[in-house]
CSV table of C-alpha atoms in Angstrom, one decimal:
chain,number,residue,atom,x,y,z
A,662,UNK,CA,-22.0,-117.7,67.7
A,663,UNK,CA,-19.5,-116.2,65.3
A,664,UNK,CA,-22.2,-114.7,63.2
A,665,UNK,CA,-23.8,-113.2,66.2
A,666,UNK,CA,-20.6,-111.4,67.3
A,667,UNK,CA,-20.1,-110.3,63.7
A,668,UNK,CA,-23.5,-108.6,63.5
A,669,UNK,CA,-23.1,-106.8,66.9
A,670,UNK,CA,-19.8,-105.5,65.8
A,671,UNK,CA,-21.5,-104.2,62.5
A,672,UNK,CA,-24.2,-102.6,64.5
A,673,UNK,CA,-21.6,-100.9,66.8
A,674,UNK,CA,-19.7,-99.5,63.9
A,675,UNK,CA,-23.1,-98.2,62.4
A,676,UNK,CA,-23.8,-96.6,65.7
A,677,UNK,CA,-20.3,-94.9,65.9
A,678,UNK,CA,-20.8,-93.5,62.4
A,679,UNK,CA,-24.2,-92.3,63.2
A,680,UNK,CA,-23.2,-90.4,66.3
A,681,UNK,CA,-20.1,-88.8,64.7
A,682,UNK,CA,-22.5,-87.6,61.5
A,683,UNK,CA,-25.1,-86.2,64.1
A,684,UNK,CA,-22.1,-84.5,66.1
A,685,UNK,CA,-20.7,-82.8,62.6
A,686,UNK,CA,-23.9,-81.8,61.5
A,687,UNK,CA,-24.4,-79.7,64.9
A,688,UNK,CA,-20.8,-78.1,65.0
A,689,UNK,CA,-20.8,-77.4,61.2
A,690,UNK,CA,-23.4,-74.5,61.2
A,691,UNK,CA,-22.2,-73.2,64.5
A,692,UNK,CA,-18.6,-72.8,63.0
A,693,UNK,CA,-20.1,-71.3,59.9
A,694,UNK,CA,-22.3,-68.9,61.8
A,695,UNK,CA,-19.2,-67.8,64.1
A,696,UNK,CA,-17.4,-67.2,60.7
A,697,UNK,CA,-20.2,-65.0,59.4
A,698,UNK,CA,-20.3,-63.0,62.7
A,699,UNK,CA,-16.5,-62.2,62.2
A,700,UNK,CA,-17.0,-61.1,58.8
A,701,UNK,CA,-19.8,-58.8,59.6
A,702,UNK,CA,-17.9,-57.5,62.6
A,703,UNK,CA,-15.1,-56.7,60.1
A,704,UNK,CA,-17.4,-55.0,57.7
A,705,UNK,CA,-18.9,-53.0,60.4
A,706,UNK,CA,-15.4,-51.7,61.5
A,707,UNK,CA,-14.6,-50.7,58.0
A,708,UNK,CA,-18.0,-49.0,57.8
A,709,UNK,CA,-17.4,-47.1,61.1
A,710,UNK,CA,-13.8,-46.0,59.8
A,711,UNK,CA,-15.4,-44.1,57.0
A,712,UNK,CA,-17.8,-42.1,59.2
A,713,UNK,CA,-16.9,-39.7,61.9
A,714,UNK,CA,-18.6,-40.9,64.8
A,715,UNK,CA,-17.9,-37.6,66.8
A,716,UNK,CA,-19.8,-35.5,64.3
A,717,UNK,CA,-23.5,-35.1,65.4
A,718,UNK,CA,-26.1,-33.3,63.1
A,719,UNK,CA,-29.1,-31.6,64.9
A,720,UNK,CA,-31.7,-30.6,62.3
A,721,UNK,CA,-34.7,-28.2,63.2
A,722,UNK,CA,-37.4,-26.8,61.2
A,723,UNK,CA,-37.5,-23.1,61.2
A,724,UNK,CA,-38.7,-21.8,57.6
A,725,UNK,CA,-37.8,-18.8,56.0
A,726,UNK,CA,-39.9,-19.8,52.9
A,727,UNK,CA,-43.0,-21.3,53.9
A,728,UNK,CA,-45.3,-21.2,51.0
A,729,UNK,CA,-46.7,-24.6,49.7
A,730,UNK,CA,-44.5,-26.5,52.3
A,731,UNK,CA,-44.7,-30.2,52.0
A,732,UNK,CA,-44.9,-32.6,55.0
A,733,UNK,CA,-42.0,-35.4,55.5
A,734,UNK,CA,-44.3,-37.8,53.9
A,735,UNK,CA,-47.2,-37.1,51.4
A,736,UNK,CA,-49.4,-39.0,48.8
A,737,UNK,CA,-48.4,-38.9,45.3
A,738,UNK,CA,-50.9,-40.9,43.0
A,739,UNK,CA,-51.0,-44.5,44.5
A,740,UNK,CA,-47.7,-44.2,46.4
A,741,UNK,CA,-46.1,-42.2,49.1
A,742,UNK,CA,-43.4,-39.6,48.7
A,743,UNK,CA,-41.0,-38.4,51.2
A,744,UNK,CA,-38.1,-36.3,52.4
A,745,UNK,CA,-35.1,-38.9,52.8
A,746,UNK,CA,-33.8,-37.4,56.1
A,747,UNK,CA,-31.6,-40.3,56.6
A,748,UNK,CA,-29.6,-39.6,53.4
A,749,UNK,CA,-29.7,-35.7,54.1
A,750,UNK,CA,-28.5,-36.3,57.5
A,751,UNK,CA,-25.5,-38.5,56.2
A,752,UNK,CA,-24.8,-35.9,53.7
A,753,UNK,CA,-24.5,-33.0,56.2
A,754,UNK,CA,-22.2,-35.4,58.5
A,755,UNK,CA,-20.0,-35.6,55.3
A,756,UNK,CA,-20.1,-31.9,54.9
A,757,UNK,CA,-19.2,-31.0,58.3
A,758,UNK,CA,-16.5,-33.7,58.7
A,759,UNK,CA,-14.7,-32.5,55.7
A,760,UNK,CA,-14.7,-28.8,56.9
A,761,UNK,CA,-13.6,-29.8,60.5
A,762,UNK,CA,-9.8,-29.2,59.2
A,763,UNK,CA,-8.5,-26.4,57.3
A,764,UNK,CA,-8.8,-27.4,53.6
A,765,UNK,CA,-8.3,-25.2,50.4
A,766,UNK,CA,-11.4,-25.6,48.3
A,767,UNK,CA,-11.8,-25.2,44.6
A,768,UNK,CA,-14.5,-25.6,41.8
A,769,UNK,CA,-14.1,-27.5,38.5
A,770,UNK,CA,-15.4,-25.0,35.8
A,771,UNK,CA,-15.8,-25.5,32.1
A,772,UNK,CA,-19.2,-24.1,31.3
A,773,UNK,CA,-20.0,-24.4,27.7
A,774,UNK,CA,-16.4,-25.3,27.1
A,775,UNK,CA,-15.4,-21.8,28.0
A,776,UNK,CA,-12.0,-23.0,29.2
A,777,UNK,CA,-11.3,-25.4,26.2
A,778,UNK,CA,-12.9,-28.6,25.3
A,779,UNK,CA,-11.3,-31.4,27.4
A,780,UNK,CA,-8.8,-33.9,25.7
A,781,UNK,CA,-10.4,-37.2,25.1
A,782,UNK,CA,-10.0,-39.7,27.8
A,783,UNK,CA,-8.0,-43.1,27.4
A,784,UNK,CA,-10.8,-45.4,27.8
A,785,UNK,CA,-13.8,-43.4,26.2
A,786,UNK,CA,-17.1,-44.4,25.1
A,787,UNK,CA,-20.0,-42.7,23.3
A,788,UNK,CA,-23.2,-42.4,25.4
A,789,UNK,CA,-26.9,-42.4,24.3
A,790,UNK,CA,-26.5,-38.7,23.0
A,791,UNK,CA,-23.5,-40.0,20.9
A,792,UNK,CA,-21.3,-37.8,23.2
A,793,UNK,CA,-17.8,-38.6,24.3
A,794,UNK,CA,-17.8,-39.7,27.9
A,795,UNK,CA,-15.7,-41.6,30.4
A,796,UNK,CA,-16.0,-45.1,32.2
A,797,UNK,CA,-18.2,-43.2,34.8
A,798,UNK,CA,-20.5,-41.8,32.3
A,799,UNK,CA,-19.2,-38.3,32.6
A,800,UNK,CA,-19.5,-36.6,29.4
A,801,UNK,CA,-16.4,-34.5,28.0
A,802,UNK,CA,-18.6,-31.6,27.1
A,803,UNK,CA,-18.5,-29.0,29.7
A,804,UNK,CA,-16.1,-30.9,31.9
A,805,UNK,CA,-12.7,-30.7,33.2
A,806,UNK,CA,-10.0,-33.6,32.3
A,807,UNK,CA,-8.5,-35.5,35.1
A,808,UNK,CA,-5.1,-36.8,34.8
A,809,UNK,CA,-3.2,-39.2,36.8
A,810,UNK,CA,-0.2,-38.1,38.8
A,811,UNK,CA,2.0,-39.7,36.5
A,812,UNK,CA,0.7,-38.8,33.1
A,813,UNK,CA,0.2,-35.2,31.9
A,814,UNK,CA,-0.7,-36.5,28.2
A,815,UNK,CA,-4.1,-38.5,28.3
A,816,UNK,CA,-6.5,-37.9,30.9
A,817,UNK,CA,-8.3,-40.9,32.6
A,818,UNK,CA,-11.6,-39.3,33.8
A,819,UNK,CA,-13.6,-36.2,33.5
A,820,UNK,CA,-14.8,-33.8,36.3
A,821,UNK,CA,-18.1,-32.2,36.1
A,822,UNK,CA,-18.5,-28.5,35.9
A,823,UNK,CA,-19.4,-27.2,39.2
A,824,UNK,CA,-17.9,-30.0,41.2
A,825,UNK,CA,-16.4,-29.0,44.5
A,826,UNK,CA,-12.9,-30.5,45.1
A,827,UNK,CA,-10.2,-30.4,47.7
A,828,UNK,CA,-6.8,-28.6,46.5
A,829,UNK,CA,-3.8,-30.5,47.3
A,830,UNK,CA,-1.0,-28.7,45.6
A,831,UNK,CA,0.6,-27.8,42.3
A,832,UNK,CA,2.6,-29.4,39.6
A,833,UNK,CA,3.7,-27.1,36.9
A,834,UNK,CA,0.8,-26.1,34.6
A,835,UNK,CA,-1.5,-28.6,36.8
A,836,UNK,CA,-3.3,-28.2,40.0
A,837,UNK,CA,-3.5,-31.2,42.1
A,838,UNK,CA,-7.0,-32.1,43.5
A,839,UNK,CA,-9.0,-34.6,45.5
A,840,UNK,CA,-12.7,-35.0,44.4
A,841,UNK,CA,-15.5,-35.8,46.8
A,842,UNK,CA,-17.0,-38.5,44.3
A,843,UNK,CA,-14.3,-41.1,44.1
A,844,UNK,CA,-10.8,-42.0,45.4
A,845,UNK,CA,-7.4,-40.9,44.3
A,846,UNK,CA,-5.4,-37.6,43.6
A,847,UNK,CA,-5.6,-36.2,40.3
A,848,UNK,CA,-4.0,-33.3,38.2
A,849,UNK,CA,-6.0,-30.8,36.3
A,850,UNK,CA,-4.9,-28.1,34.1
A,851,UNK,CA,-5.0,-24.7,35.9
A,852,UNK,CA,-7.5,-23.0,33.6
A,853,UNK,CA,-10.2,-25.6,34.6
A,854,UNK,CA,-9.7,-24.8,38.3
A,855,UNK,CA,-11.4,-21.9,40.4
A,856,UNK,CA,-9.7,-21.5,43.8
A,857,UNK,CA,-11.9,-20.4,46.6
A,858,UNK,CA,-11.0,-18.0,49.5
A,859,UNK,CA,-9.8,-19.9,52.5
A,860,UNK,CA,-12.3,-18.2,54.7
A,861,UNK,CA,-15.2,-19.7,53.0
A,862,UNK,CA,-17.3,-22.3,54.8
A,863,UNK,CA,-20.4,-24.1,53.5
A,864,UNK,CA,-23.4,-23.6,55.6
A,865,UNK,CA,-26.2,-23.0,53.2
A,866,UNK,CA,-27.1,-26.4,51.3
A,867,UNK,CA,-29.8,-27.4,48.7
A,868,UNK,CA,-31.0,-30.9,48.5
A,869,UNK,CA,-32.3,-32.0,45.2
A,870,UNK,CA,-34.0,-35.5,45.5
A,871,UNK,CA,-34.6,-36.9,41.9
A,872,UNK,CA,-36.5,-40.1,43.3
A,873,UNK,CA,-39.3,-38.0,45.1
A,874,UNK,CA,-39.0,-34.8,43.1
A,875,UNK,CA,-38.6,-32.5,46.0
A,876,UNK,CA,-36.1,-29.9,47.3
A,877,UNK,CA,-35.2,-29.1,50.9
A,878,UNK,CA,-32.9,-26.1,51.9
A,879,UNK,CA,-30.9,-26.1,55.1
A,880,UNK,CA,-28.8,-23.6,56.7
A,881,UNK,CA,-26.2,-24.0,59.5
A,882,UNK,CA,-26.2,-21.6,62.5
A,883,UNK,CA,-23.8,-22.3,65.4
A,884,UNK,CA,-24.3,-26.2,65.8
A,885,UNK,CA,-27.8,-26.6,64.3
A,886,UNK,CA,-28.9,-27.1,60.6
A,887,UNK,CA,-32.1,-25.3,60.3
A,888,UNK,CA,-34.6,-26.4,57.5
A,889,UNK,CA,-35.5,-23.4,55.4
A,890,UNK,CA,-37.8,-24.8,52.9
A,891,UNK,CA,-39.4,-28.1,51.9
A,892,UNK,CA,-41.2,-28.0,48.2
A,893,UNK,CA,-41.9,-29.8,45.2
A,894,UNK,CA,-39.6,-29.9,42.1
A,895,UNK,CA,-39.1,-31.2,38.7
A,896,UNK,CA,-35.7,-32.7,37.6
A,897,UNK,CA,-34.2,-33.5,34.2
A,898,UNK,CA,-35.3,-36.2,32.0
A,899,UNK,CA,-32.9,-38.7,30.3
A,900,UNK,CA,-34.4,-38.5,26.7
A,901,UNK,CA,-31.9,-38.2,23.9
A,902,UNK,CA,-31.1,-36.2,21.8
A,903,UNK,CA,-32.2,-33.1,23.7
A,904,UNK,CA,-33.2,-33.7,27.4
A,905,UNK,CA,-30.6,-34.7,29.9
A,906,UNK,CA,-31.2,-36.2,33.6
A,907,UNK,CA,-30.0,-33.6,36.5
A,908,UNK,CA,-26.5,-34.8,37.4
A,909,UNK,CA,-25.8,-36.5,40.7
A,910,UNK,CA,-23.2,-35.2,42.8
A,911,UNK,CA,-21.9,-32.4,45.0
A,912,UNK,CA,-22.0,-28.8,43.4
A,913,UNK,CA,-21.3,-25.4,44.1
A,914,UNK,CA,-23.8,-22.4,42.9
A,915,UNK,CA,-21.6,-20.7,40.4
A,916,UNK,CA,-23.8,-18.2,38.5
A,917,UNK,CA,-27.3,-16.5,38.7
A,918,UNK,CA,-29.6,-15.2,35.9
A,919,UNK,CA,-32.7,-13.3,36.8
A,920,UNK,CA,-34.1,-14.6,33.6
A,921,UNK,CA,-32.4,-17.5,31.9
A,922,UNK,CA,-33.1,-17.6,28.0
A,923,UNK,CA,-33.8,-21.0,26.5
A,924,UNK,CA,-34.2,-22.1,22.9
A,925,UNK,CA,-36.5,-24.6,21.0
A,926,UNK,CA,-34.8,-28.0,21.0
A,927,UNK,CA,-32.5,-28.3,18.2
A,928,UNK,CA,-32.8,-24.6,17.2
A,929,UNK,CA,-31.2,-21.3,17.9
A,930,UNK,CA,-34.7,-19.7,18.0
A,931,UNK,CA,-35.5,-18.1,21.5
A,932,UNK,CA,-38.3,-20.1,23.0
A,933,UNK,CA,-38.9,-18.3,26.5
A,934,UNK,CA,-37.1,-17.8,29.8
A,935,UNK,CA,-37.0,-19.3,33.3
A,936,UNK,CA,-36.8,-16.9,36.2
A,937,UNK,CA,-34.4,-16.6,39.1
A,938,UNK,CA,-31.9,-19.4,37.7
A,939,UNK,CA,-29.0,-20.5,40.1
A,940,UNK,CA,-26.5,-22.5,37.8
A,941,UNK,CA,-24.7,-25.3,39.7
A,942,UNK,CA,-23.4,-27.8,37.0
A,943,UNK,CA,-22.8,-27.4,33.0
A,944,UNK,CA,-26.3,-26.2,31.9
A,945,UNK,CA,-28.1,-27.4,35.1
A,946,UNK,CA,-29.9,-24.6,36.8
A,947,UNK,CA,-32.3,-24.4,39.7
A,948,UNK,CA,-35.1,-22.1,38.3
A,949,UNK,CA,-38.5,-21.0,38.5
A,950,UNK,CA,-41.4,-22.1,36.1
A,951,UNK,CA,-40.5,-21.9,32.5
A,952,UNK,CA,-42.5,-19.2,30.4
A,953,UNK,CA,-42.9,-19.6,26.7
A,954,UNK,CA,-42.9,-16.2,25.4
A,955,UNK,CA,-41.1,-13.0,25.2
A,956,UNK,CA,-38.6,-11.7,28.0
A,957,UNK,CA,-40.9,-9.3,29.1
A,958,UNK,CA,-43.5,-11.9,29.8
A,959,UNK,CA,-45.3,-12.2,33.3
A,960,UNK,CA,-43.3,-14.7,35.6
A,961,UNK,CA,-45.7,-17.6,36.3
A,962,UNK,CA,-45.8,-19.0,40.0
A,963,UNK,CA,-46.6,-22.7,39.8
A,964,UNK,CA,-47.3,-25.5,37.3
A,965,UNK,CA,-49.3,-28.7,37.7
A,966,UNK,CA,-46.2,-30.7,36.5
A,967,UNK,CA,-44.1,-29.7,39.4
A,968,UNK,CA,-43.1,-32.5,41.6
A,969,UNK,CA,-44.4,-35.2,39.2
A,970,UNK,CA,-42.2,-36.7,37.1
A,971,UNK,CA,-38.5,-35.7,35.4
A,972,UNK,CA,-39.3,-33.6,32.5
A,973,UNK,CA,-36.6,-30.8,32.4
A,974,UNK,CA,-33.6,-30.2,30.2
A,975,UNK,CA,-31.0,-31.3,33.1
A,976,UNK,CA,-32.6,-28.2,35.2
A,977,UNK,CA,-34.4,-28.4,38.4
A,978,UNK,CA,-37.7,-26.4,38.2
A,979,UNK,CA,-39.5,-25.5,41.3
A,980,UNK,CA,-42.1,-22.7,42.4
A,981,UNK,CA,-41.0,-19.4,40.9
A,982,UNK,CA,-41.1,-17.6,44.5
A,983,UNK,CA,-39.1,-20.4,46.1
A,984,UNK,CA,-36.5,-20.0,43.1
A,985,UNK,CA,-36.5,-16.4,44.1
A,986,UNK,CA,-35.9,-17.3,47.7
A,987,UNK,CA,-32.8,-19.7,46.8
A,988,UNK,CA,-31.7,-17.0,44.1
A,989,UNK,CA,-31.3,-14.4,47.0
A,990,UNK,CA,-30.4,-16.7,49.8
A,991,UNK,CA,-27.9,-19.1,48.1
A,992,UNK,CA,-24.6,-17.1,47.4
A,993,UNK,CA,-22.4,-17.6,44.5
A,994,UNK,CA,-19.5,-20.0,45.4
A,995,UNK,CA,-20.9,-20.4,48.8
A,996,UNK,CA,-23.9,-22.7,48.7
A,997,UNK,CA,-23.8,-26.1,48.1
A,998,UNK,CA,-26.1,-28.3,46.0
A,999,UNK,CA,-26.6,-32.2,46.8
A,1000,UNK,CA,-28.3,-34.2,44.0
A,1001,UNK,CA,-29.3,-37.5,44.9
A,1002,UNK,CA,-31.7,-40.5,44.3
């Protein structure tokens, strides 16, 4: 009898333990899911705070250059290439949002170290080309030194030539800026900064897609961004020691050359020219098809390599008549160049 009671007690204990474990296994995932949902909602709120929800972008196709126009999606070998309209739309929202309030704009400039070689940054490194660069990979050559507000001796980063920046104040021989690429306020020696007129608004944009090797130009009239062209392009190739990839970023057209002279790699010998060149960063120009030969050689309209794979020397090649369109349409200090992947 006692033995039977003992067995019954053991059975009840096992039953209670089994029920408790089953209940815990049901409640556990539910609680974890609830926590995940809270985290997701928090992330979503942070994301929304970075974007201006009131800014709406309307895009409409109305071409000014309509030769060799590419569709939104098109075949390339065994793949499909595209115009990344989602990314373009986000960049237009960003551009519209930063122009909502009155802001003084400027361009960082140091083409061919014309304003002086920037000082070596605190934590420098040498890149694949054996050139000094900062922790973000920006090279010292043709860049402006960025100093922290508390240090005027050793810069921390470099700002690429042609980068659009916000002016925030002055500090002796320095100008205070905010970049559009990373957080923080920085000091730059005045000689590296070109201040733009307060009346300037950016309504003409050139989108260079390194992944899909294409270009789209858009122009804002009233509240609509009109697509002015959609064509193929060839960007820069990362291939030391002479070829550089086209830099990513937000730049301003700074200079125009009807025929841009170029030399043979590693030589001072003239090799040829590229027509209708619009320079936007360091040695990066947007130009027509390169011509190997004398300066008076005939301009070549197109090339089979356009729109295939990167092969340029930092520049962006396009159809020569399209380069001419941009050359005439995109004004100096007023046209924005977005380079993205």
